[in-house]
């Protein structure tokens, strides 16, 4: 009996060890020793105020940096991560950059997430010779600037990806894109979708919704009047749900095919949409699905569990912040330790990132020296189903005339 | 009555001109869709505007916190439904919160500023709106959420557009409130006292009108109207705290269209604003400026009513 009990206890202990091992984190040098040297200052800016919270990316980056610091840091030196909130205010965004770049003298910016910050600070980053490894970008300046590179896709590739799926797998011939009436967001991303459609001898059109207008019905009617067979919603989640509710009111759920860019890939969306949209709306995911698994996906969740505050989001922006921070740390570890306080040397190390991979991304990540950066242009398509999401097309690369200069960059870097 | 008919003719004429101008060359079925869609939005502007005018007439306060008060109510109602409360109980609790917030401000803060200029009183309510918005934003994450009513499921077809029973309720409620409140103001003792207060606060106090009690009733009624407005905004527009808070702005435009005193004009003005805003979608050049339509209309009304009048910052001639 005693042997049985001992064996039982042993088995339980082994299971506990195995479960602990499965949740073990892997960060940086993985020494298990806390870094104690002089800190390396790194900045991050997010937007968190009504009506939206984009802080998930910097929260995940901070968790990864904490994990790195607890595991030997960067050759014994911890990363001091200084995060500012622009509160969606351009003036505060400029002040945040000034504080980080001039007062704190950070060597790089990592994990940024904002609608405002990148548009305001893109030229500052270029003039100050600093690289921003952003994670939650949404405006054109984020992807068409020399000193910003984002891990997430933003609305343009995600919209094209959704349109491409609807054309290739669902036979869409005429797509109406519903975007925000903000020049560097809606017209930019929906315009590229139209370009994709016309380049394939198909029809694309754009309906722009003014976020200040409560009337989404008129936008819906405009999309219907365009003669579209597919309506592609390219809006922030709250507005997208309002738009889909108006469509539900009109009973359009089965009359058209429905697709969306990434904002609707959010755990709370299926419940907010309700049963009506179950199995009806296809959503593009910029990074791999949360439950796909893989070493980085497992590590991301383990790091979040161990180092992030309780209740921190485990969403696409969180994945993106984690990946940006990981690639940044890998770049620092590959540097000459004597150069870690040099912004110029760190910028150079970041621009040399090439062909980095992660199971959280569908394609390779790179930076390079260029006037635009959009390394992430491959994604996954999911369907809103049974209160969650079901993958309907795994990792696929987007194809559109917009990406031609990017493909040329990739050829020059030898990764295509 | 004659004045109401004259106003109705002007507002309908404005709509007809816009229909003829913007709908020229378009199939009538399409124009009809936008017309009905605009009426549905306009009824929301009118509902909010009615609450603003009722309170302004009795207390002299242009309550810019109307949207925030309604927003807090509908957010609480949504949360209560998530907690598993029966829907009617959750709705009543949400409306009660809106009434409570309005009464709290009306009894706690407003009396301390009763002799200040109207502009100061209005700006103070803006501060109250930002406090409510801040607290709600702190308590609720920005997850997408939807507030639905059982009446959303049933609908009737009007000029080709499927109009839900909820929207019909809003339009009917706006008309009913205009009639009921107008009767109450003209036929009841409290209505008489409210009109006296609106006419001359100093004289009303001298003749013994219980100002605090009358104002409390006004804040309570207005709180209920703001609650209903937020409730329907949350269902028909979207359940986002900031969006509902600042939807008070077109409601203010509707209230101004009624010169802050005429409830029938608020109703007709609000509906016209919704219709014109919707019809502007038909113009490729003008559709991007749609959200300014209510303010352009309000500005035109202000210009018309202040023609050859001089008004000081205190609102007195």
XYZ file of C-alpha atoms in Angstrom:
733
model
C 0.000 0.000 0.000
C 2.832 2.346 0.997
C 4.504 1.640 -2.351
C 1.272 2.439 -4.153
C 0.903 5.749 -2.320
C 4.533 6.644 -2.997
C 4.095 5.779 -6.660
C 0.913 7.854 -6.773
C 2.548 10.837 -5.137
C 5.513 10.449 -7.464
C 3.238 10.369 -10.501
C 1.390 13.497 -9.372
C 4.716 15.254 -8.709
C 5.918 14.278 -12.190
C 2.698 15.590 -13.735
C 3.042 18.869 -11.839
C 6.665 19.192 -12.999
C 5.607 18.479 -16.578
C 2.844 21.051 -16.387
C 5.240 23.600 -14.857
C 7.746 22.843 -17.603
C 5.080 23.404 -20.274
C 4.479 26.889 -18.856
C 8.186 27.697 -18.560
C 9.306 30.903 -20.112
C 12.181 31.319 -22.533
C 13.588 34.840 -22.681
C 16.818 36.315 -24.028
C 19.924 34.686 -22.587
C 17.855 32.315 -20.405
C 20.407 32.329 -17.568
C 17.854 32.358 -14.740
C 19.925 35.133 -13.111
C 18.585 38.675 -12.769
C 20.446 41.326 -14.757
C 22.145 43.882 -12.494
C 24.240 46.126 -14.743
C 23.515 49.644 -15.962
C 20.097 49.721 -17.652
C 19.635 50.092 -21.388
C 16.866 52.625 -21.947
C 14.144 51.712 -24.450
C 10.922 53.644 -25.081
C 7.380 52.766 -26.063
C 4.272 54.861 -26.788
C 0.684 53.693 -26.809
C -2.707 55.357 -27.025
C -5.076 54.635 -24.178
C -8.052 56.930 -23.700
C -11.648 57.005 -24.782
C -12.586 55.565 -27.250
C -9.836 52.922 -27.442
C -7.045 51.151 -25.596
C -4.003 50.200 -27.698
C -1.811 49.406 -24.682
C -1.815 45.603 -25.172
C 1.306 45.811 -27.354
C 3.457 47.735 -24.859
C 2.111 45.569 -22.016
C 3.300 42.421 -23.808
C 6.650 44.026 -24.701
C 7.090 45.067 -21.052
C 6.336 41.501 -19.906
C 8.933 40.097 -22.293
C 11.545 42.663 -21.217
C 10.859 41.821 -17.551
C 11.378 38.172 -18.399
C 14.620 38.999 -20.235
C 15.799 41.061 -17.248
C 15.129 38.106 -14.949
C 17.196 35.921 -17.251
C 20.501 37.700 -17.620
C 19.244 40.782 -19.495
C 21.410 41.876 -22.404
C 24.828 40.570 -21.415
C 24.026 41.254 -17.766
C 22.381 44.642 -18.324
C 18.624 45.053 -17.805
C 16.334 46.823 -20.251
C 14.617 49.841 -18.696
C 11.361 50.124 -20.659
C 9.810 53.592 -20.472
C 6.189 53.677 -21.708
C 4.226 56.834 -22.505
C 0.514 57.253 -23.256
C -0.387 59.687 -26.051
C -4.101 59.587 -25.072
C -4.923 59.953 -28.794
C -3.679 63.529 -28.569
C -1.167 64.661 -31.231
C 0.388 67.217 -28.881
C 0.903 64.601 -26.161
C 2.277 62.174 -28.767
C 4.938 64.714 -29.792
C 5.735 65.452 -26.132
C 6.065 61.723 -25.390
C 8.565 61.276 -28.240
C 10.499 64.350 -27.140
C 10.654 63.084 -23.550
C 11.853 59.631 -24.581
C 14.275 60.698 -27.299
C 15.725 63.913 -25.837
C 15.326 63.656 -22.048
C 15.672 59.904 -21.506
C 17.894 59.350 -24.529
C 16.410 55.936 -25.338
C 18.249 53.826 -27.920
C 15.107 52.503 -29.634
C 11.318 52.593 -29.542
C 9.560 49.237 -29.251
C 5.972 47.998 -29.107
C 4.195 51.216 -30.118
C 0.451 51.090 -30.566
C -1.543 54.159 -31.562
C -3.622 55.838 -34.262
C -1.894 59.130 -33.619
C 1.682 58.668 -32.477
C 3.203 57.371 -35.719
C 1.614 60.034 -37.894
C 2.987 62.741 -35.585
C 6.443 61.312 -34.864
C 7.488 59.567 -38.101
C 9.701 62.488 -39.168
C 11.096 62.927 -35.641
C 12.263 59.309 -35.601
C 13.930 59.828 -38.986
C 15.591 63.098 -37.951
C 16.839 61.660 -34.643
C 18.132 58.476 -36.318
C 16.124 56.122 -34.115
C 14.156 53.030 -35.187
C 10.644 52.369 -33.917
C 9.711 48.671 -33.892
C 5.973 49.275 -33.653
C 3.337 46.641 -32.944
C -0.125 48.148 -33.319
C -0.060 50.449 -36.336
C -3.148 51.663 -38.162
C -2.149 54.657 -40.316
C -0.223 54.959 -43.578
C 2.725 56.839 -42.006
C 3.444 53.757 -39.958
C 4.142 51.672 -43.025
C 5.451 54.295 -45.427
C 8.251 55.799 -43.297
C 11.961 55.084 -43.171
C 12.267 54.699 -39.376
C 9.141 52.792 -38.393
C 8.639 49.078 -38.921
C 5.547 47.365 -37.565
C 4.971 43.734 -36.687
C 1.232 44.011 -37.243
C -0.231 44.544 -40.703
C -2.553 47.467 -40.265
C -5.724 47.955 -42.288
C -4.250 47.910 -45.784
C -2.737 44.387 -46.052
C -5.485 42.981 -43.833
C -8.189 44.407 -46.123
C -6.446 43.146 -49.239
C -5.986 39.754 -47.568
C -9.686 39.554 -46.759
C -10.639 40.637 -50.309
C -8.219 38.115 -51.821
C -9.789 35.284 -49.818
C -13.304 36.325 -50.813
C -12.269 36.471 -54.496
C -10.250 33.254 -54.573
C -12.348 31.064 -52.300
C -15.804 32.621 -52.395
C -15.964 33.873 -55.980
C -16.520 37.554 -55.103
C -16.669 39.769 -58.219
C -17.654 43.138 -56.776
C -16.522 44.162 -53.301
C -17.527 47.294 -51.428
C -15.035 48.291 -48.739
C -16.433 50.176 -45.737
C -13.678 52.368 -44.289
C -13.180 55.276 -41.911
C -13.301 58.756 -43.460
C -9.788 59.525 -42.186
C -7.383 60.115 -45.117
C -4.455 58.038 -43.876
C -6.703 55.140 -42.828
C -9.902 54.497 -44.835
C -9.175 55.907 -48.309
C -5.615 54.520 -48.070
C -6.577 50.947 -47.209
C -9.860 50.691 -49.155
C -8.165 52.417 -52.121
C -5.534 49.653 -52.171
C -8.339 47.055 -52.060
C -9.954 48.723 -55.103
C -6.567 48.595 -56.846
C -6.333 44.861 -56.078
C -9.802 44.298 -57.546
C -9.221 46.311 -60.740
C -5.846 44.630 -61.268
C -7.800 41.350 -61.398
C -10.471 42.777 -63.756
C -12.986 42.838 -60.924
C -14.940 45.705 -59.392
C -14.143 47.418 -56.100
C -15.665 50.464 -54.458
C -15.297 52.392 -51.216
C -17.827 53.727 -48.734
C -16.365 56.013 -46.093
C -18.049 56.380 -42.722
C -17.431 59.465 -40.682
C -16.719 58.280 -37.122
C -18.529 61.398 -35.851
C -21.751 60.509 -37.624
C -24.179 58.268 -35.768
C -25.862 57.263 -39.004
C -24.323 54.044 -40.345
C -27.497 53.132 -42.237
C -26.687 55.541 -45.061
C -23.259 53.936 -45.490
C -24.900 50.548 -45.659
C -27.370 51.757 -48.286
C -24.505 53.288 -50.261
C -22.669 49.948 -50.252
C -25.815 48.172 -51.403
C -26.338 50.763 -54.155
C -22.815 50.047 -55.464
C -24.048 46.669 -56.735
C -21.520 44.762 -54.639
C -21.891 41.037 -54.027
C -19.510 41.209 -51.050
C -19.261 43.818 -48.323
C -15.882 44.119 -46.608
C -15.989 45.918 -43.271
C -12.733 47.724 -42.530
C -13.638 49.598 -39.348
C -12.709 49.637 -35.646
C -14.613 46.859 -33.852
C -17.244 49.093 -32.189
C -18.195 50.843 -35.426
C -18.020 47.558 -37.370
C -20.501 45.981 -34.959
C -22.823 48.986 -35.338
C -22.588 48.640 -39.128
C -23.307 44.909 -39.002
C -26.233 45.547 -36.664
C -27.707 47.915 -39.261
C -27.202 45.186 -41.877
C -28.881 42.674 -39.576
C -31.777 45.113 -39.158
C -32.202 45.124 -42.935
C -31.900 41.324 -43.134
C -28.836 41.555 -45.412
C -26.903 38.743 -43.706
C -27.674 36.193 -46.414
C -28.129 38.621 -49.305
C -24.417 39.466 -49.431
C -21.108 37.845 -48.583
C -19.458 39.451 -45.568
C -15.807 39.886 -44.684
C -13.745 42.037 -42.339
C -10.191 43.145 -41.734
C -8.523 42.285 -38.420
C -10.388 44.486 -35.880
C -13.189 41.913 -35.667
C -10.676 39.205 -34.730
C -11.290 39.800 -31.038
C -12.438 37.265 -28.453
C -15.420 39.382 -27.422
C -16.709 39.959 -30.973
C -18.645 36.717 -31.651
C -20.781 37.266 -28.547
C -21.267 40.962 -29.366
C -22.325 40.079 -32.927
C -24.808 37.482 -31.748
C -26.194 34.331 -33.336
C -27.327 36.093 -36.505
C -23.760 36.385 -37.796
C -22.695 32.861 -36.882
C -21.068 31.293 -39.941
C -21.677 34.432 -42.030
C -18.637 36.675 -41.627
C -15.040 35.946 -42.620
C -12.309 37.822 -40.751
C -8.650 38.291 -41.615
C -6.165 37.689 -38.786
C -2.892 39.624 -39.092
C -0.909 37.269 -36.901
C -1.519 33.549 -36.446
C -4.636 32.524 -34.453
C -4.185 32.712 -30.671
C -4.784 29.000 -30.206
C -2.639 27.772 -33.090
C 0.223 26.723 -30.821
C 3.961 26.628 -31.553
C 7.036 27.515 -29.477
C 6.608 31.312 -29.607
C 2.838 31.124 -29.130
C 3.342 28.975 -26.026
C 6.141 31.202 -24.755
C 4.048 34.347 -25.327
C 1.270 32.994 -23.099
C 3.770 31.771 -20.480
C 5.501 35.167 -20.386
C 2.157 36.943 -20.117
C 1.092 34.640 -17.279
C 4.340 35.157 -15.397
C 5.154 38.825 -15.990
C 2.085 40.748 -17.237
C -0.432 42.346 -14.870
C -3.578 40.367 -14.072
C -6.219 40.809 -16.734
C -3.783 41.923 -19.458
C -5.163 41.210 -22.939
C -3.997 38.136 -24.867
C -4.924 39.442 -28.293
C -3.354 40.225 -31.675
C -1.706 43.434 -30.439
C -0.333 41.527 -27.458
C 1.145 38.883 -29.787
C 2.562 41.655 -31.936
C 4.164 43.480 -28.979
C 5.720 40.222 -27.817
C 7.195 39.471 -31.256
C 8.581 43.017 -31.674
C 10.233 42.816 -28.244
C 11.651 39.369 -28.968
C 13.179 40.383 -32.317
C 14.551 43.543 -30.686
C 16.194 41.572 -27.879
C 17.648 39.107 -30.405
C 19.110 42.074 -32.300
C 20.660 43.536 -29.120
C 22.137 40.171 -28.115
C 23.812 39.924 -31.520
C 25.474 43.337 -31.039
C 28.871 44.212 -29.640
C 28.065 44.731 -25.890
C 30.170 47.893 -25.894
C 27.821 49.514 -28.413
C 24.551 48.989 -26.540
C 24.267 52.617 -25.410
C 24.769 53.969 -28.910
C 21.461 54.836 -30.604
C 23.217 54.777 -33.961
C 24.596 51.274 -33.368
C 21.218 49.984 -32.112
C 19.435 51.516 -35.129
C 21.953 49.818 -37.380
C 21.428 46.482 -35.598
C 17.659 46.767 -36.051
C 17.931 47.607 -39.749
C 20.081 44.514 -40.180
C 17.289 42.205 -38.978
C 16.551 39.914 -41.897
C 14.620 36.669 -42.239
C 13.652 36.442 -38.553
C 10.856 33.928 -38.066
C 8.213 33.214 -35.473
C 5.266 30.843 -35.420
C 3.190 33.899 -34.440
C 3.814 35.332 -37.929
C 2.908 33.791 -41.283
C 6.000 35.122 -43.053
C 9.582 36.180 -42.313
C 10.270 39.469 -40.539
C 12.893 41.906 -41.738
C 13.721 45.592 -41.543
C 16.430 46.768 -43.967
C 17.110 50.345 -45.023
C 14.160 51.595 -47.038
C 11.662 54.434 -47.239
C 8.841 52.027 -46.307
C 8.496 48.898 -44.208
C 5.747 46.309 -44.329
C 7.301 42.941 -43.499
C 3.992 41.381 -42.451
C 1.825 40.810 -45.521
C 0.647 37.243 -45.006
C -2.166 36.167 -42.728
C -4.906 33.733 -41.869
C -8.616 33.777 -42.601
C -11.093 32.800 -39.905
C -14.868 32.452 -39.793
C -17.048 33.603 -36.885
C -18.457 30.281 -35.725
C -20.058 28.824 -32.582
C -19.160 31.795 -30.391
C -15.520 31.719 -31.533
C -13.410 31.610 -34.674
C -12.710 28.723 -37.050
C -9.669 28.861 -39.359
C -10.806 28.552 -42.972
C -7.515 29.348 -44.710
C -4.164 28.979 -43.018
C -1.187 31.252 -43.657
C -1.305 32.750 -47.147
C 0.584 35.627 -48.708
C -1.301 38.593 -50.127
C -0.869 39.562 -53.729
C -1.574 43.058 -54.965
C 0.142 45.769 -57.057
C 0.569 47.745 -53.796
C 3.118 45.209 -52.564
C 5.355 45.338 -55.652
C 7.910 47.783 -54.160
C 7.927 45.669 -50.997
C 8.531 42.504 -52.979
C 11.414 44.306 -54.724
C 12.925 45.159 -51.311
C 12.645 41.535 -50.301
C 14.368 40.414 -53.476
C 17.181 42.881 -52.787
C 17.533 41.531 -49.246
C 17.628 37.975 -50.587
C 14.554 36.743 -48.753
C 12.370 36.322 -51.835
C -51.039 76.469 -33.419
C -50.584 78.792 -36.339
C -46.932 79.122 -35.484
C -46.554 75.321 -35.399
C -48.142 75.002 -38.846
C -45.861 77.739 -40.210
C -42.818 75.932 -38.759
C -43.983 72.600 -40.175
C -44.308 74.162 -43.624
C -40.762 75.588 -43.410
C -39.204 72.312 -42.182
C -41.071 70.193 -44.759
C -40.121 72.655 -47.493
C -36.460 72.317 -46.483
C -36.728 68.529 -46.777
C -38.527 68.691 -50.123
C -35.917 71.065 -51.571
C -33.120 68.736 -50.452
C -34.930 65.700 -51.866
C -35.401 67.427 -55.229
C -31.823 68.732 -55.302
C -29.898 65.691 -54.048
C -32.296 63.076 -55.372
C -32.359 64.476 -58.918
C -31.633 61.714 -61.405
C -31.732 58.994 -58.730
C -34.424 56.270 -58.663
C -37.217 57.324 -56.309
C -36.920 53.997 -54.454
C -33.306 54.831 -53.540
C -34.215 58.351 -52.397
C -37.040 56.860 -50.321
C -34.583 54.560 -48.553
C -32.370 57.476 -47.512
C -35.406 59.539 -46.500
C -36.705 56.878 -44.114
C -33.213 56.138 -42.833
C -32.779 59.848 -42.048
C -36.082 60.032 -40.179
C -34.903 57.188 -37.933
C -31.684 59.033 -37.004
C -33.442 62.379 -36.759
C -35.906 61.023 -34.220
C -32.938 60.287 -31.933
C -31.693 63.880 -32.280
C -35.200 65.079 -31.474
C -35.554 62.831 -28.426
C -32.305 64.169 -26.960
C -33.262 67.736 -27.874
C -36.611 67.478 -26.082
C -34.896 66.601 -22.788
C -32.503 69.531 -23.195
C -35.303 72.010 -23.856
C -37.473 70.805 -20.948
C -34.570 71.323 -18.542
C -33.470 74.608 -20.073
C -36.947 76.071 -19.915
C -37.296 75.279 -16.230
C -33.786 75.845 -14.903
C -31.884 77.863 -17.496
C -29.251 75.113 -17.693
C -28.185 73.853 -21.117
C -27.150 70.404 -19.930
C -24.186 69.258 -21.993
C -23.972 66.189 -19.750
C -27.219 64.838 -21.232
C -25.378 62.307 -23.403
C -23.122 61.196 -20.546
C -26.078 60.749 -18.165
C -27.889 58.607 -20.738
C -24.677 56.739 -21.519
C -24.109 55.812 -17.859
C -27.672 54.473 -17.707
C -27.449 52.297 -20.808
C -23.998 51.000 -19.848
C -25.363 49.979 -16.462
C -28.396 48.358 -18.097
C -26.074 46.383 -20.386
C -23.928 45.323 -17.433
C -26.981 44.267 -15.458
C -28.124 42.082 -18.370
C -24.642 40.491 -18.384
C -25.031 39.811 -14.658
C -28.167 37.881 -15.514
C -30.760 40.383 -14.297
C -34.130 40.076 -16.069
C -34.116 42.544 -18.969
C -36.980 44.792 -17.758
C -35.323 45.071 -14.335
C -31.990 45.952 -15.968
C -33.652 48.619 -18.164
C -35.436 50.179 -15.192
C -32.208 50.133 -13.173
C -30.363 51.870 -16.032
C -33.042 54.545 -16.361
C -33.050 54.954 -12.565
C -29.294 55.562 -12.633
C -29.763 58.285 -15.265
C -32.496 59.928 -13.181
C -30.279 59.617 -10.088
C -27.300 61.256 -11.807
C -29.443 64.117 -13.105
C -31.072 64.630 -9.708
C -27.695 64.421 -7.952
C -26.326 67.203 -10.133
C -29.579 69.157 -10.035
C -29.703 69.137 -6.224
C -25.991 69.041 -5.403
C -24.262 71.291 -7.915
C -26.740 73.288 -9.976
C -28.230 75.304 -7.049
C -24.740 76.589 -6.190
C -24.562 78.233 -9.606
C -28.143 79.389 -9.928
C -27.281 83.068 -10.320
C -24.376 82.528 -12.695
C -24.517 83.228 -16.435
C -26.023 80.518 -18.715
C -22.625 79.972 -20.330
C -21.023 79.169 -16.952
C -23.834 76.765 -16.113
C -23.450 75.003 -19.478
C -19.674 74.679 -19.131
C -20.098 73.224 -15.634
C -22.312 70.463 -17.065
C -19.596 69.743 -19.620
C -17.272 69.104 -16.685
C -19.874 66.750 -15.205
C -20.053 64.925 -18.578
C -16.292 64.410 -18.594
C -16.360 63.109 -15.015
C -19.049 60.546 -15.911
C -17.208 59.567 -19.104
C -13.951 59.174 -17.171
C -15.542 56.968 -14.505
C -17.365 54.794 -17.063
C -14.221 54.459 -19.208
C -12.331 53.414 -16.065
C -14.931 50.830 -15.085
C -15.550 49.363 -18.560
C -12.822 48.074 -20.877
C -13.162 49.137 -24.504
C -14.293 45.673 -25.620
C -16.915 45.779 -28.364
C -20.399 45.224 -26.972
C -23.944 45.387 -28.240
C -27.157 46.434 -26.491
C -30.232 44.901 -28.084
C -33.937 45.140 -27.360
C -36.521 42.454 -28.205
C -38.260 44.977 -30.481
C -35.181 44.965 -32.774
C -36.348 41.629 -34.168
C -39.674 42.866 -35.561
C -39.902 45.320 -38.412
C -42.136 46.842 -41.066
C -41.214 47.854 -44.606
C -41.501 51.589 -45.295
C -40.547 52.852 -48.790
C -38.391 49.754 -49.237
C -36.493 50.141 -45.972
C -36.936 47.662 -43.154
C -37.731 49.790 -40.111
C -37.538 47.986 -36.776
C -40.214 48.386 -34.132
C -37.557 49.982 -31.868
C -37.128 52.828 -34.365
C -40.894 53.226 -34.651
C -41.069 53.388 -30.849
C -38.470 56.205 -30.805
C -40.424 58.231 -33.372
C -43.722 57.610 -31.571
C -42.142 58.381 -28.200
C -40.754 61.685 -29.491
C -44.161 62.758 -30.804
C -45.894 61.589 -27.624
C -43.412 63.412 -25.393
C -43.790 66.657 -27.320
C -47.577 66.494 -26.921
C -47.555 65.281 -23.303
C -44.917 67.735 -22.077
C -46.554 70.641 -23.914
C -49.883 69.805 -22.228
C -48.188 69.387 -18.853
C -46.442 72.744 -19.146
C -49.648 74.530 -20.143
C -52.235 72.754 -18.010
C -50.604 71.686 -14.737
C -49.539 73.703 -11.704
C -45.958 72.449 -11.849
C -45.909 73.307 -15.566
C -47.059 76.818 -14.767
C -44.355 77.129 -12.118
C -41.725 75.888 -14.578
C -42.810 78.449 -17.152
C -42.742 81.160 -14.506
C -39.198 80.175 -13.543
C -38.103 80.177 -17.157
C -39.688 83.589 -17.663
C -38.192 85.380 -14.676
C -36.366 83.577 -11.926
C -36.154 86.581 -9.546
C -39.852 87.402 -9.739
C -40.791 83.736 -9.366
C -38.806 83.539 -6.144
C -40.469 86.721 -4.840
C -43.982 85.427 -5.423
C -43.243 82.247 -3.501
C -42.704 79.619 -6.180
C -40.770 76.735 -4.551
C -37.800 77.000 -6.887
C -35.851 74.041 -5.536
C -38.828 71.714 -5.758
C -39.739 72.800 -9.286
C -36.143 72.472 -10.419
C -35.860 69.031 -8.841
C -38.892 67.875 -10.797
C -37.375 69.344 -13.973
C -34.028 67.593 -13.379
C -35.818 64.310 -12.669
C -37.968 64.481 -15.821
C -34.954 65.541 -17.885
C -32.879 62.721 -16.357
C -35.528 60.228 -17.470
C -35.517 61.715 -20.985
C -31.701 61.621 -21.115
C -31.863 58.032 -19.879
C -34.322 57.089 -22.635
C -32.155 58.872 -25.220
C -29.035 57.009 -24.103
C -31.005 53.792 -23.975
C -32.101 54.080 -27.599
C -28.754 55.477 -28.781
C -27.081 52.431 -27.227
C -29.420 50.143 -29.121
C -29.783 51.961 -32.440
C -26.429 53.730 -32.849
C -23.724 51.935 -30.871
C -22.851 51.076 -27.315
C -19.620 53.055 -26.949
C -19.380 55.444 -23.996
C -17.583 58.261 -25.831
C -19.855 58.059 -28.874
C -23.047 58.272 -26.814
C -21.610 61.045 -24.602
C -20.844 63.300 -27.555
C -24.042 62.560 -29.433
C -25.397 65.306 -27.200
C -23.895 67.692 -29.775
C -26.420 67.066 -32.607
C -29.109 66.977 -29.887
C -28.046 70.501 -28.884
C -28.365 71.455 -32.554
C -31.933 70.061 -32.543
C -32.696 72.010 -29.346
C -31.374 75.190 -30.955
C -33.560 74.489 -33.989
C -36.436 74.808 -31.533
C -34.941 78.074 -30.215
C -34.533 76.268 -26.850
C -38.233 76.742 -26.192
C -40.507 75.241 -28.846
C -40.832 71.460 -28.446
C -42.666 70.953 -31.788
C -39.798 72.770 -33.522
C -37.256 70.562 -31.742
C -39.078 67.512 -33.070
C -39.416 68.814 -36.612
C -35.905 70.296 -36.593
C -34.371 67.042 -35.342
C -36.188 64.986 -37.982
C -35.179 67.447 -40.733
C -31.544 67.301 -39.604
C -31.576 63.507 -39.782
C -33.195 63.526 -43.232
C -30.818 66.115 -44.686
C -27.783 64.375 -43.172
C -28.912 61.114 -44.745
C -29.744 62.652 -48.141
C -26.296 64.232 -48.354
C -24.965 60.687 -48.849
C -26.407 60.915 -52.372
C -23.973 63.698 -53.272
C -20.378 62.568 -53.951
C -19.160 66.092 -53.142
C -21.142 66.623 -49.941
C -21.272 63.201 -48.375
C -18.028 63.751 -46.457
C -19.468 66.782 -44.671
C -22.642 65.026 -43.535
C -21.954 65.283 -39.781
C -21.925 69.086 -39.973
C -25.461 69.202 -41.418
C -27.209 69.566 -37.999
C -24.949 72.480 -37.058
C -25.387 74.298 -40.355
C -29.151 74.012 -39.903
C -28.895 75.171 -36.260
C -26.703 78.099 -37.337
C -29.259 79.103 -39.972
C -32.035 78.983 -37.348
C -29.923 81.118 -34.992
C -29.285 83.632 -37.758
C -32.985 83.788 -38.618
C -34.188 84.180 -35.029
C -31.559 86.746 -34.090
C -32.082 88.896 -37.139
C -31.804 92.517 -35.982
C -31.545 91.531 -32.315
C -28.682 92.220 -29.969
C -27.843 89.534 -27.458
C -25.248 89.750 -24.708
C -23.172 86.883 -23.313
C -25.739 86.475 -20.525
C -28.415 85.827 -23.089
C -30.284 89.006 -22.191
C -31.164 91.629 -24.760
